[in-house]
Coordinates of C-alpha atoms and ligand atoms in Angstrom, one line a residue:
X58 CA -31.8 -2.8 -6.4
X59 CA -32.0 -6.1 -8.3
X60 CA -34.9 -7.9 -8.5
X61 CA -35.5 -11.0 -7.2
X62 CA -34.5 -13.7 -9.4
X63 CA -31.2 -11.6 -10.2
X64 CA -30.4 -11.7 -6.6
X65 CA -30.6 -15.0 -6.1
X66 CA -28.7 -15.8 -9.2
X67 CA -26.5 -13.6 -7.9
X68 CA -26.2 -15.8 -4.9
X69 CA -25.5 -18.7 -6.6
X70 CA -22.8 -17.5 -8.7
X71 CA -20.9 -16.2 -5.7
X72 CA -20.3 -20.6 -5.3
X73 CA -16.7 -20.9 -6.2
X74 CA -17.3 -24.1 -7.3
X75 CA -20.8 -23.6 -9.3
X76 CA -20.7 -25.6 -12.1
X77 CA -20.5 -23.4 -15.2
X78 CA -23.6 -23.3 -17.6
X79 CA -22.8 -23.3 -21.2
X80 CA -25.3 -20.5 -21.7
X81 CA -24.7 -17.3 -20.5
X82 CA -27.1 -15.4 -19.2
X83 CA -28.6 -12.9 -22.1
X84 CA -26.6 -10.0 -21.7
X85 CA -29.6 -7.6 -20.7
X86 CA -29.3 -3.8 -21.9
X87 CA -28.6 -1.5 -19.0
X88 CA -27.9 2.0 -18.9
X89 CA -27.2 3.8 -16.5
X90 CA -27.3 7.6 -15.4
X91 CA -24.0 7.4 -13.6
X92 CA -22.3 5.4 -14.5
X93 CA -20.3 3.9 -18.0
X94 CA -19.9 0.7 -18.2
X95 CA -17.6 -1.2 -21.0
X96 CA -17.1 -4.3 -21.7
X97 CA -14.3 -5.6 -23.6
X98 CA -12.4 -8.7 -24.1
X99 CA -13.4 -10.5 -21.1
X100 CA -13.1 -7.3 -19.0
X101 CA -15.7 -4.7 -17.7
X102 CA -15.2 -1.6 -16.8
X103 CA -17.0 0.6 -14.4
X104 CA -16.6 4.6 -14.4
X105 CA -18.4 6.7 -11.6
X106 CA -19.5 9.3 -14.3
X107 CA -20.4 12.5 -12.2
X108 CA -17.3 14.5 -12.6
X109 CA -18.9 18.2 -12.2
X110 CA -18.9 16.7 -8.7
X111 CA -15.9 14.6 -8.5
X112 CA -17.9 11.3 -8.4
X113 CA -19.7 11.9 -5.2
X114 CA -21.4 8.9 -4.6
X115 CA -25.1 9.9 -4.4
X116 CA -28.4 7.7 -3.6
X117 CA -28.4 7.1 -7.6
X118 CA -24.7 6.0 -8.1
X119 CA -25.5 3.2 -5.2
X120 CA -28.4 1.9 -6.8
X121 CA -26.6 1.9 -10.0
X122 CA -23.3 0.2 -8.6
X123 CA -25.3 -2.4 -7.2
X124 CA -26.9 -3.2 -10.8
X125 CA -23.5 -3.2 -12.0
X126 CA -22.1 -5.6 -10.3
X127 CA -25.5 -8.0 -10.7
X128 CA -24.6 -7.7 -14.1
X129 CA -20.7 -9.0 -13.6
X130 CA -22.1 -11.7 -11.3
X131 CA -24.2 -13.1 -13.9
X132 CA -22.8 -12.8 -17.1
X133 CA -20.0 -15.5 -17.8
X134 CA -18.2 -13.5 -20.3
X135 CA -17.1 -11.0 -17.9
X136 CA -13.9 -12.3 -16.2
X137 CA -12.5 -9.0 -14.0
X138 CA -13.3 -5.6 -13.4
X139 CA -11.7 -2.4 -13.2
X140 CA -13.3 0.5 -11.8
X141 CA -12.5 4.3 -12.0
X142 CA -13.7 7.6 -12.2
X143 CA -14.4 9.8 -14.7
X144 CA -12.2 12.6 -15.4
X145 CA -8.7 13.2 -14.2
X146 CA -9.2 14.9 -10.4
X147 CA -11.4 12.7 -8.7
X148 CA -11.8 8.6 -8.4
X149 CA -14.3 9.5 -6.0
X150 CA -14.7 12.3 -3.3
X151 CA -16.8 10.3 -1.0
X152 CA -20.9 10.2 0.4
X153 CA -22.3 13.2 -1.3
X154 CA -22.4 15.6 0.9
X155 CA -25.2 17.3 -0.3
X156 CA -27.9 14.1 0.5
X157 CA -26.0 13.8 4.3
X158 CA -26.5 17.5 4.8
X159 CA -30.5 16.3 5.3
X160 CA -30.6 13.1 6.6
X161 CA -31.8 11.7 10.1
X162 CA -30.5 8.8 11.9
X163 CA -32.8 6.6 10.4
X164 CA -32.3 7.7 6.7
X165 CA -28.6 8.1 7.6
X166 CA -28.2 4.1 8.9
X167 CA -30.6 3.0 5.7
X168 CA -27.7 4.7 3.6
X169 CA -25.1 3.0 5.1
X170 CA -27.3 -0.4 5.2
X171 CA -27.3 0.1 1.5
X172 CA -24.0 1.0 0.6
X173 CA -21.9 -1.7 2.9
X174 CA -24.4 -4.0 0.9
X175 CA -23.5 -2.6 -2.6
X176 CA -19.7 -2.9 -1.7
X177 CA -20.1 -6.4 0.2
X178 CA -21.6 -7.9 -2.6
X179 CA -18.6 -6.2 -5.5
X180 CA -15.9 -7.6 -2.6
X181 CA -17.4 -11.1 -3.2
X182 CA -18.5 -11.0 -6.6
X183 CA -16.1 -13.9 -7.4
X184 CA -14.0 -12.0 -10.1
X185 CA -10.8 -10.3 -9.5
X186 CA -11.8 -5.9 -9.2
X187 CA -9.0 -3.9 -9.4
X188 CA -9.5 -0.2 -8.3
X189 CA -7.8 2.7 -11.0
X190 CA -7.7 5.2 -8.5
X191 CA -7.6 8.2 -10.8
X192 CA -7.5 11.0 -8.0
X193 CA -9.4 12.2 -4.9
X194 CA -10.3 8.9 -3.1
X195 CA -11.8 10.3 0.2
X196 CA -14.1 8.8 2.2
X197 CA -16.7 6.8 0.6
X198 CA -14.4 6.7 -2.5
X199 CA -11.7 5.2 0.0
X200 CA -14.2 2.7 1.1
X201 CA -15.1 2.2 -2.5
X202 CA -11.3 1.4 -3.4
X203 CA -11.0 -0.8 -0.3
X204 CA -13.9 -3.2 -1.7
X205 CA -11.8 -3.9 -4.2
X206 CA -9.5 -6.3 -4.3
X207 CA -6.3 -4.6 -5.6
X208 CA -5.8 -1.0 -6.3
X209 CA -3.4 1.1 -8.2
X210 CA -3.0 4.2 -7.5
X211 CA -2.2 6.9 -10.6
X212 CA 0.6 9.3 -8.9
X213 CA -1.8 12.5 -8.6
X214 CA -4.1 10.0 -6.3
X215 CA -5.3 11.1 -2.7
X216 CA -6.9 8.6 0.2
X217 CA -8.2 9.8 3.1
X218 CA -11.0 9.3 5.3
X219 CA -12.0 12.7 6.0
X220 CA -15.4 12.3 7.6
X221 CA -14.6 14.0 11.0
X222 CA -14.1 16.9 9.5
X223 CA -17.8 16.6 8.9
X224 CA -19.1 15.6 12.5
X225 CA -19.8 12.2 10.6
X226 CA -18.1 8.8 10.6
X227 CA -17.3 6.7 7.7
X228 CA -20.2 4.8 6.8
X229 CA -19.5 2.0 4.1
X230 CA -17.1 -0.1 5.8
X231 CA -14.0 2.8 6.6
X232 CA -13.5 1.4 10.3
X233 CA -13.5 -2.3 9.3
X234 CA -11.8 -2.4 6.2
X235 CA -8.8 0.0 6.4
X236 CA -7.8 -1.7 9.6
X237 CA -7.8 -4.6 7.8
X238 CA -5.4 -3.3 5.5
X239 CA -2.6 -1.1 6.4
X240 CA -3.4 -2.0 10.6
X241 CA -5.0 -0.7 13.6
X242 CA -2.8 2.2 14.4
X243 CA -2.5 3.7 10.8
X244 CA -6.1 3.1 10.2
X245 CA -7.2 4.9 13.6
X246 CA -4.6 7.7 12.8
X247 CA -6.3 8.5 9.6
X248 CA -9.7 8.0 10.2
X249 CA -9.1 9.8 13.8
X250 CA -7.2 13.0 11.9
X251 CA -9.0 12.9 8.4
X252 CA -5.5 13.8 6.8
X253 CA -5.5 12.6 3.6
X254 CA -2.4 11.0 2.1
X255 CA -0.5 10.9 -1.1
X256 CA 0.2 7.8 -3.6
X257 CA 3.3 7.0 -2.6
X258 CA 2.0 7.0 1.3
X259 CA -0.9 4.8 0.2
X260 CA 1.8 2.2 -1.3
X261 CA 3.9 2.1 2.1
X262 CA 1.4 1.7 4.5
X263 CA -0.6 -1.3 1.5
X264 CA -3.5 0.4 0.8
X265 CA -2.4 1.1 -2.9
X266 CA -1.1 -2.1 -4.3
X267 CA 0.9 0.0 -7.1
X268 CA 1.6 3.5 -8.3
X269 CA 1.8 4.9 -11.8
X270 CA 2.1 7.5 -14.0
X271 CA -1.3 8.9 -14.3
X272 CA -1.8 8.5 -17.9
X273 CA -0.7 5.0 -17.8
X274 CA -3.4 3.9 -15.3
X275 CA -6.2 2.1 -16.8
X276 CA -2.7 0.5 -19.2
X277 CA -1.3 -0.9 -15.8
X278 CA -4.3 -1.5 -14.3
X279 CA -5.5 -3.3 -17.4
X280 CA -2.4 -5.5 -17.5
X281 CA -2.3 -6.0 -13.6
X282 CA -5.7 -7.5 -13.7
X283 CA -4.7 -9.6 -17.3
X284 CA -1.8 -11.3 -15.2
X285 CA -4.5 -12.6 -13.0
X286 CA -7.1 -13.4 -15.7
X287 CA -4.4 -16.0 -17.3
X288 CA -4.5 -18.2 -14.6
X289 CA -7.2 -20.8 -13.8
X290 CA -10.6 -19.3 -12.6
X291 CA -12.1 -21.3 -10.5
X292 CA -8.5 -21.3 -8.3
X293 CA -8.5 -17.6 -8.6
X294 CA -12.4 -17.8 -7.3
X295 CA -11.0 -19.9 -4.5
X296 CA -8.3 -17.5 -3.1
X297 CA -10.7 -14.2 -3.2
X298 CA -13.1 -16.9 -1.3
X299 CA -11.0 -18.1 0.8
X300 CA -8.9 -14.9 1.7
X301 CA -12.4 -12.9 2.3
X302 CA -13.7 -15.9 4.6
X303 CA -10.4 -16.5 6.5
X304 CA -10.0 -13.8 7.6
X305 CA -13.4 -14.0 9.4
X306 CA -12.2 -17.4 11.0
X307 CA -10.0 -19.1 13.7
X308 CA -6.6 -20.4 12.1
X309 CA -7.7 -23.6 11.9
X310 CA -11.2 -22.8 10.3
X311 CA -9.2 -20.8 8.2
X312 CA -6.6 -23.5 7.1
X313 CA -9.6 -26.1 6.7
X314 CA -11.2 -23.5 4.4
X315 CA -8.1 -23.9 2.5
X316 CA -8.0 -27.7 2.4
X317 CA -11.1 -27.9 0.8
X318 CA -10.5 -25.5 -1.8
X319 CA -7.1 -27.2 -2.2
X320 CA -9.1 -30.7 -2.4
X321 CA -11.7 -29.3 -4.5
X322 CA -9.7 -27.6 -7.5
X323 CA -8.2 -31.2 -7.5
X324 CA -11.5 -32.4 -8.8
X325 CA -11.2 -30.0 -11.6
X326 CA -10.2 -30.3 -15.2
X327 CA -8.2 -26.9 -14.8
X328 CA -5.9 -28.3 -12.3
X329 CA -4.8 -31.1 -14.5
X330 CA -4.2 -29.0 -17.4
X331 CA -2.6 -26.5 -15.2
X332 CA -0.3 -29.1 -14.1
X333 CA 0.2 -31.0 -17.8
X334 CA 1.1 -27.8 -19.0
X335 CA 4.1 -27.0 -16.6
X336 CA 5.1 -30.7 -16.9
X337 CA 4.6 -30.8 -21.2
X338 CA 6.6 -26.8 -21.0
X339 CA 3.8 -25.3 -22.3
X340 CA 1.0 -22.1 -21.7
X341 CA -1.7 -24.0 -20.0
X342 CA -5.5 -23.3 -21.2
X343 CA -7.4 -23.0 -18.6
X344 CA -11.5 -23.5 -19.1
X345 CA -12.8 -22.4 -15.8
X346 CA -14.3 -26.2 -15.1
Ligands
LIG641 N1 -20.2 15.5 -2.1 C1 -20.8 16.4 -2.9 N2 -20.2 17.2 -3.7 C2 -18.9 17.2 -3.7 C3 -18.1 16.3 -2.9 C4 -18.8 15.4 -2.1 N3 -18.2 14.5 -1.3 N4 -16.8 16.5 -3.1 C5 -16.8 17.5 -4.0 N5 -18.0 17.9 -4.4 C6 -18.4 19.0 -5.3 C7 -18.1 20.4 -4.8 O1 -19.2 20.8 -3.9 C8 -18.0 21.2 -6.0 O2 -19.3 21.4 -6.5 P1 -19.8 22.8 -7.1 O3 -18.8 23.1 -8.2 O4 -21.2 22.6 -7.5 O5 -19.6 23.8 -6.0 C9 -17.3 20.2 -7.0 O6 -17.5 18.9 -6.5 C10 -15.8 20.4 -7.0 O7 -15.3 20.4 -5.7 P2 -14.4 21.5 -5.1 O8 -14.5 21.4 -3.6 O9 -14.7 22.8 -5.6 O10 -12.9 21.1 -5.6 P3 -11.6 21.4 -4.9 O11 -10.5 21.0 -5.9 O12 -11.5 22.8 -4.3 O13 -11.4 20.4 -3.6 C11 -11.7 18.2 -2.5 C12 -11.4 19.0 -3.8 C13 -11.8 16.8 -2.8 C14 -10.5 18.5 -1.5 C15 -13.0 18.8 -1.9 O14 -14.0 18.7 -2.9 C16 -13.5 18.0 -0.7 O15 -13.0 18.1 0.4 N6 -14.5 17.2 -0.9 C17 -15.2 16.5 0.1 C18 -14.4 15.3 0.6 C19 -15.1 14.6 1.7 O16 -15.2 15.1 2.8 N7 -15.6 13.3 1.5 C20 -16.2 12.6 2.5 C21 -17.7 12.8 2.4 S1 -18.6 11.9 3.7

């Protein structure tokens, strides 16, 4: 896990409305075992690298994600994510199965402590994560997708949440977020049956946001995720915010949330250039202040 300091800076850059150092953090080498990570032009992506076991999320890919997303919590340059697996069958096919075989129910809750932590903190990092769900996306992978805020799904892509089938329940969020998503009864008929669905299932019922030829993926996803980068940044921060908070909240909670965020971007500089631009007829550049 992160160390300390990281955290809390972590922490403090989850503020929608930090104001922005000049400096960017030192981008600190990392490498990872498990992962890739790439950055390019404002945008980082993630690849679960374990293909010989379709991604299976192990104690090491956990521990890696997490230091991932420190990294795209601290560094300014990074604007959006995309995350994917690596090769063409698998996104991810869940816990690995191999580590659960062994566990006890108090190594078995630390895992899912550590996990719903890991995905928690890539759900709030304040930048838009859009999952390329390149294949099998079962259980943990499901739960992995459903942290992130939009997903598109290649056409060979599979969800499920198989983990009955295994005497086990999901464990990183399955039960809370998929209800969230595509509604109680769906949710409880596929975590209750394990069946897994197709892309095109996934995209009626809202858990896939798109669907895609697979070799156009990480091209759609790319440009999905560039349509939100072009708008102001502090008002995207805002509506992950305030979407992730409300829907924790009474309606009115919820609507004051929004008020304040709506009161606050007012204060920035983005918002009048946002609003010069449409009134002047031209692309607005937005500075994330
Ligand atoms: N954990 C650990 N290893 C996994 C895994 C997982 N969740 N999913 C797949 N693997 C491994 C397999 O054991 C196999 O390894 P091996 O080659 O060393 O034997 C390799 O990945 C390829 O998987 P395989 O099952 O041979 O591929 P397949 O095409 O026949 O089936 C799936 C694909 C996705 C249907 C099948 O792998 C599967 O059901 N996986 C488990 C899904 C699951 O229950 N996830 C929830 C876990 S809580």
């Amino acid at each position: 896990m992160e160390d300390t300091a990281a955290s809390a800076q972590g922490d403090n850059d989850r503020c929608t409305f930090r104001i922005s150092s000049n400096h960017p953090a030192p981008a600190r080498a990392m490498t990872f075992t498990t992962l890739l990570f790439d950055l390019a032009d404002g945008i980082a992506r993630i690849t679960v690298n374990r293909p010989d076991k379709l991604n299976a999320l192990n104690a090491t890919v956990i521990r890696e994600l997490g230091e991932a997303v420190g990294r795209v919590e601290r560094e300014n340059e990074i604007r959006g994510v995309i995350l994917t697996g690596a090769g063409t069958k698998a996104f991810v096919a869940g816990a690995d199965i191999a580590e659960i075989a062994g566990q006890g129910p108090i190594d078995g809750k630390a895992r899912a402590l550590e996990g719903q932590a890991v995905f928690r903190r890539l759900e709030r990092c304040g930048k838009p994560v859009v999952a390329a769900v390149n294949g099998f996306a079962l259980g943990g992978g499901c739960e992995l997708a459903m942290a992130c805020h939009l997903r598109v799904a290649a056409e060979q892509a599979r969800f499920g949440q198989p983990e009955v089938k295994l005497g086990i329940g999901p464990g990183y969020g399955g039960t809370v977020r998929l209800p969230r998503l595509v509604g109680k009864g769906r949710a409880l008929e596929l975590l209750l049956t394990g069946r897994m669905i197709d892309a095109q299932e996934a995209y009626r019922i809202g858990l896939a946001n798109l669907v895609v030829p697979g070799e156009k993926l990480l091209a759609e996803s790319e440009t999905l995720l560039r349509s939100i980068l072009e708008n102001g940044p502090l008002a995207v921060r805002a509506c992950l915010e305030a979407v992730d908070a409300g829907l924790e909240m009474s309606l009115d909670q919820a609507l004051l949330l929004e008020a304040n965020h709506f009161g606050l971007l007012s204060g920035t500089a983005d918002m009048r250039e946002g609003t010069r631009a449409f009134l002047e007829k031209r692309r607005a550049e937005f500075k994330g202040v």
